[in-house]
Amino acid sequence: MALALQTFPTVKDANAALKTAGTRYLGGGTLVVRAASEGDVSVSGLVMSTDPALSAIAAAGGKVRIGASVIMAAIARHPDLGPLAKAARAVGGPAIRNMATVGGNLFAPAPYGDFAVALLALDAAVGTEDGELPIETFLVRRDGSRSIVTSVSFTLPKADGFRFLKVSRVKPKGVSVLSIAAVLEQAADGTVSSARIALGCMADRPMRAKAAEKALKGKKLDQNGIAAALAAATEGIAPITDPIASAWYRAEVLPVHLGRLLLA
């Protein structure tokens, strides 16, 4: 089946074209082109925009804005985005990282979307032509979204305040068994003053480990201090089952890997 591709200079024009039934937005193509190649007959046309703002990275004063068309490889090598390099490199192999975009990663179903897990931990804001949404709100609504994502914005954490872990069976580019991202702040006495922990593969899209976050507050990052957080880690999860791992297995190993991340 031939797919018609329409290219527009502005996001506004591309958004208007997306109102046509059967059209999908084309970013890096790692999701929509594969779906069409596998026989998804709901896709009849592709829309893309060449707006330069979609491919821009701005980082100043600890604030970061990344255009939705920025690829993972660009994030991994950007001098001001060092804390995020590990999360960007977790997305597939070199060929995928040269195609996969920030915007597309937000829509990737589990077990994909490892970078979106990092963005959730960072409390990013997701930009569209209509304004910005907190990433948690966006992820809940994403299946019904017809607005093109234009950017993600967040405050860059300290290098030692952001942690990321991807667990896979095949190294270095295997599909995720699970992924975990955490932004932790510690008081002068070494106790955790705030925590945001995001999980991948523990639902059909990235989710927060809010019970574990609550259990960490006021505790030190040692074996005794994290024990309550590990016990609470599986609260509210609904892991996926796929050829990589069962839901049971993912739930069983989550506390183990969260513990390793927190003690790193």
Coordinates of C-alpha atoms in Angstrom, one line a residue:
M1 CA 0.0 0.0 0.0
A2 CA 1.4 3.4 -1.0
L3 CA 1.5 6.1 1.6
A4 CA 1.1 9.7 0.7
L5 CA 3.5 12.1 2.5
Q6 CA 2.7 15.7 2.9
T7 CA 5.4 18.1 4.2
F8 CA 4.6 21.5 5.7
P9 CA 6.8 24.4 6.8
T10 CA 4.8 25.1 10.0
V11 CA 3.4 23.0 12.8
K12 CA 0.1 24.8 12.4
D13 CA -0.3 23.7 8.8
A14 CA 0.7 20.1 9.7
N15 CA -1.8 20.0 12.5
A16 CA -4.5 21.1 10.1
A17 CA -3.6 18.3 7.7
L18 CA -3.7 15.7 10.6
K19 CA -7.5 16.2 10.8
T20 CA -7.9 14.1 7.7
A21 CA -8.9 10.5 8.7
G22 CA -6.1 8.0 8.4
T23 CA -3.2 10.5 8.6
R24 CA -0.4 10.0 11.1
Y25 CA 2.5 12.3 12.0
L26 CA 5.9 11.3 10.8
G27 CA 8.8 12.1 13.1
G28 CA 11.7 9.6 12.9
G29 CA 9.4 6.9 11.5
T30 CA 10.5 4.2 14.0
L31 CA 6.8 3.7 15.1
V32 CA 4.5 4.7 12.3
V33 CA 6.5 3.4 9.4
R34 CA 6.9 0.0 11.1
A35 CA 3.2 -0.1 11.8
A36 CA 2.4 0.6 8.2
S37 CA 5.0 -1.9 7.0
E38 CA 3.4 -4.6 9.2
G39 CA 0.0 -4.0 7.6
D40 CA -1.7 -1.4 9.7
V41 CA -4.4 -0.4 7.2
S42 CA -5.5 2.5 9.5
V43 CA -2.6 4.5 8.2
S44 CA -3.3 6.0 4.8
G45 CA -1.2 9.2 4.8
L46 CA 1.8 10.7 6.6
V47 CA 2.3 14.3 7.6
M48 CA 5.5 16.0 8.7
S49 CA 6.8 19.5 9.4
T50 CA 10.1 21.1 8.6
D51 CA 9.8 23.8 11.2
P52 CA 13.3 24.4 12.5
A53 CA 12.1 24.9 16.1
L54 CA 11.2 21.2 16.2
S55 CA 14.9 20.3 15.8
A56 CA 16.4 22.8 18.3
I57 CA 17.9 22.3 21.7
A58 CA 18.1 25.2 24.1
A59 CA 19.9 24.9 27.4
A60 CA 20.6 28.0 29.6
G61 CA 20.5 28.7 33.3
G62 CA 19.6 25.1 34.1
K63 CA 16.5 25.2 31.9
V64 CA 16.2 23.0 28.9
R65 CA 13.9 22.9 25.9
I66 CA 14.2 20.1 23.4
G67 CA 12.3 20.2 20.1
A68 CA 10.2 17.2 19.4
S69 CA 12.1 16.2 16.3
V70 CA 15.5 16.0 18.1
I71 CA 16.9 12.6 17.8
M72 CA 18.3 10.5 20.6
A73 CA 21.8 10.6 19.1
A74 CA 21.8 14.4 19.3
I75 CA 20.8 14.3 23.0
A76 CA 23.5 11.7 23.8
R77 CA 26.3 13.9 22.4
H78 CA 25.0 17.3 23.5
P79 CA 27.6 19.0 25.9
D80 CA 24.9 20.5 28.1
L81 CA 22.8 17.3 28.5
G82 CA 25.3 15.0 30.1
P83 CA 22.9 13.7 32.8
L84 CA 20.5 12.5 30.1
A85 CA 23.1 10.8 27.9
K86 CA 22.6 7.4 29.5
A87 CA 18.8 7.5 29.0
A88 CA 19.2 8.6 25.3
R89 CA 21.7 5.8 24.7
A90 CA 19.2 3.3 26.1
V91 CA 17.0 3.7 23.1
G92 CA 17.9 1.0 20.6
G93 CA 21.2 0.8 18.7
P94 CA 23.0 3.5 16.8
A95 CA 20.7 3.2 13.7
I96 CA 17.6 3.7 15.9
R97 CA 19.1 6.5 17.9
N98 CA 19.8 8.4 14.6
M99 CA 16.0 8.2 13.8
A100 CA 14.1 8.0 17.0
T101 CA 12.8 11.4 18.2
V102 CA 11.9 12.9 21.5
G103 CA 8.3 13.4 20.4
G104 CA 7.9 9.8 19.1
N105 CA 9.3 8.4 22.3
L106 CA 6.4 10.0 24.3
F107 CA 4.0 7.9 22.2
A108 CA 6.0 4.6 22.2
P109 CA 4.1 1.8 23.9
A110 CA 5.8 -0.4 26.5
P111 CA 8.3 -2.0 26.3
Y112 CA 9.6 1.0 24.3
G113 CA 9.7 4.6 25.4
D114 CA 12.7 4.5 27.8
F115 CA 13.5 8.2 27.2
A116 CA 9.9 9.1 28.2
V117 CA 10.5 7.4 31.5
A118 CA 13.4 9.8 32.1
L119 CA 11.2 12.8 31.1
L120 CA 8.6 11.7 33.6
A121 CA 11.1 11.6 36.4
L122 CA 12.3 15.1 35.3
D123 CA 8.7 16.4 35.6
A124 CA 8.9 17.7 32.0
A125 CA 6.3 19.9 30.4
V126 CA 5.1 18.7 27.0
G127 CA 4.5 21.5 24.5
T128 CA 1.9 21.5 21.7
E129 CA 0.5 24.3 19.5
D130 CA -2.2 24.7 22.2
G131 CA 0.3 25.2 25.1
E132 CA 2.1 23.0 27.6
L133 CA 0.9 20.1 29.7
P134 CA 2.6 18.3 32.6
I135 CA 4.0 15.1 31.3
E136 CA 1.8 13.0 33.6
T137 CA -1.3 14.6 32.2
F138 CA 0.0 14.2 28.6
L139 CA 0.7 10.5 29.1
V140 CA -2.8 9.8 30.4
R141 CA -4.3 11.6 27.4
R142 CA -1.9 10.7 24.6
D143 CA -4.0 8.0 22.9
G144 CA -6.6 10.5 22.0
S145 CA -4.2 13.3 21.1
R146 CA -4.2 14.7 17.6
S147 CA -2.0 17.7 18.3
I148 CA 1.6 17.6 17.2
V149 CA 4.1 17.6 20.1
T150 CA 6.5 20.5 19.6
S151 CA 8.9 20.3 22.5
V152 CA 9.6 19.1 26.0
S153 CA 10.9 21.4 28.7
F154 CA 12.4 20.7 32.1
T155 CA 14.9 21.8 34.7
L156 CA 18.2 20.0 34.3
P157 CA 19.1 18.1 37.5
K158 CA 22.5 17.9 39.0
A159 CA 24.6 15.2 37.5
D160 CA 24.5 13.2 40.8
G161 CA 20.8 13.9 41.2
F162 CA 19.5 12.0 38.2
R163 CA 19.8 8.3 37.9
F164 CA 18.7 6.0 35.1
L165 CA 18.7 2.2 34.7
K166 CA 17.5 0.0 31.8
V167 CA 17.3 -3.7 32.3
S168 CA 17.3 -5.9 29.1
R169 CA 18.2 -9.5 28.2
V170 CA 20.3 -8.6 25.2
K171 CA 23.1 -6.0 25.6
P172 CA 23.6 -3.3 24.7
K173 CA 20.4 -2.6 22.6
G174 CA 17.8 -5.1 23.8
V175 CA 14.2 -4.3 24.4
S176 CA 13.5 -3.3 28.0
V177 CA 12.5 -5.8 30.7
L178 CA 12.1 -2.6 32.7
S179 CA 13.5 0.9 33.0
I180 CA 13.7 3.2 36.0
A181 CA 14.6 6.9 36.3
A182 CA 14.9 8.9 39.5
V183 CA 15.5 12.5 40.4
L184 CA 16.7 12.7 44.0
E185 CA 17.5 15.6 46.2
Q186 CA 19.3 15.2 49.5
A187 CA 19.5 17.5 52.6
A188 CA 22.7 18.4 54.3
D189 CA 22.4 15.4 56.6
G190 CA 22.2 13.0 53.7
T191 CA 18.5 12.3 53.9
V192 CA 16.2 12.4 50.9
S193 CA 14.3 15.7 50.8
S194 CA 12.5 15.0 47.5
A195 CA 12.2 12.1 45.1
R196 CA 10.6 11.5 41.7
I197 CA 10.8 7.9 40.5
A198 CA 9.4 6.8 37.1
L199 CA 9.0 3.3 35.8
G200 CA 8.9 1.7 32.4
C201 CA 7.1 -1.5 31.5
M202 CA 5.2 -1.4 34.8
A203 CA 2.1 -0.3 32.8
D204 CA 1.3 0.3 29.2
R205 CA 3.1 3.7 29.5
P206 CA 5.6 5.3 31.9
M207 CA 4.2 5.7 35.4
R208 CA 5.3 7.2 38.7
A209 CA 6.3 5.0 41.7
K210 CA 4.5 7.4 44.2
A211 CA 4.4 5.0 47.1
A212 CA 8.2 4.4 46.9
E213 CA 8.8 8.2 46.6
K214 CA 6.8 8.8 49.7
A215 CA 8.7 6.1 51.6
L216 CA 12.1 7.5 50.7
K217 CA 11.5 11.0 52.1
G218 CA 13.5 11.7 55.2
K219 CA 15.5 8.5 54.7
K220 CA 19.1 7.9 53.9
L221 CA 20.2 6.1 50.8
D222 CA 21.5 3.0 52.5
Q223 CA 20.1 -0.5 52.9
N224 CA 18.0 0.3 55.9
G225 CA 16.8 3.7 54.5
I226 CA 15.5 2.3 51.2
A227 CA 13.9 -0.8 52.6
A228 CA 10.4 0.7 52.9
A229 CA 10.6 2.2 49.4
L230 CA 11.5 -1.2 47.9
A231 CA 8.6 -2.8 49.8
A232 CA 6.3 -0.1 48.3
A233 CA 7.8 -0.2 44.8
T234 CA 5.1 -2.6 43.3
E235 CA 2.2 -0.6 44.7
G236 CA -0.2 0.4 41.8
I237 CA 1.8 -1.3 39.0
A238 CA 0.3 -3.3 36.2
P239 CA 3.3 -4.8 34.4
I240 CA 3.0 -5.9 30.8
T241 CA 3.6 -9.4 29.5
D242 CA 5.3 -9.8 26.2
P243 CA 7.9 -12.2 24.6
I244 CA 10.6 -10.5 26.6
A245 CA 9.2 -11.1 30.1
S246 CA 6.0 -11.9 32.0
A247 CA 4.2 -9.4 34.2
W248 CA 5.0 -11.7 37.2
Y249 CA 8.8 -11.6 36.4
R250 CA 8.8 -7.8 35.9
A251 CA 7.1 -7.3 39.3
E252 CA 9.5 -9.7 41.0
V253 CA 12.6 -8.0 39.8
L254 CA 11.5 -4.4 40.1
P255 CA 12.5 -4.0 43.8
V256 CA 15.9 -5.6 43.1
H257 CA 16.8 -3.2 40.3
L258 CA 15.3 -0.2 42.1
G259 CA 17.5 -1.0 45.1
R260 CA 20.6 -1.1 42.9
L261 CA 19.7 2.2 41.4
L262 CA 19.1 3.9 44.7
L263 CA 22.4 2.5 46.2
A264 CA 24.5 3.3 43.1

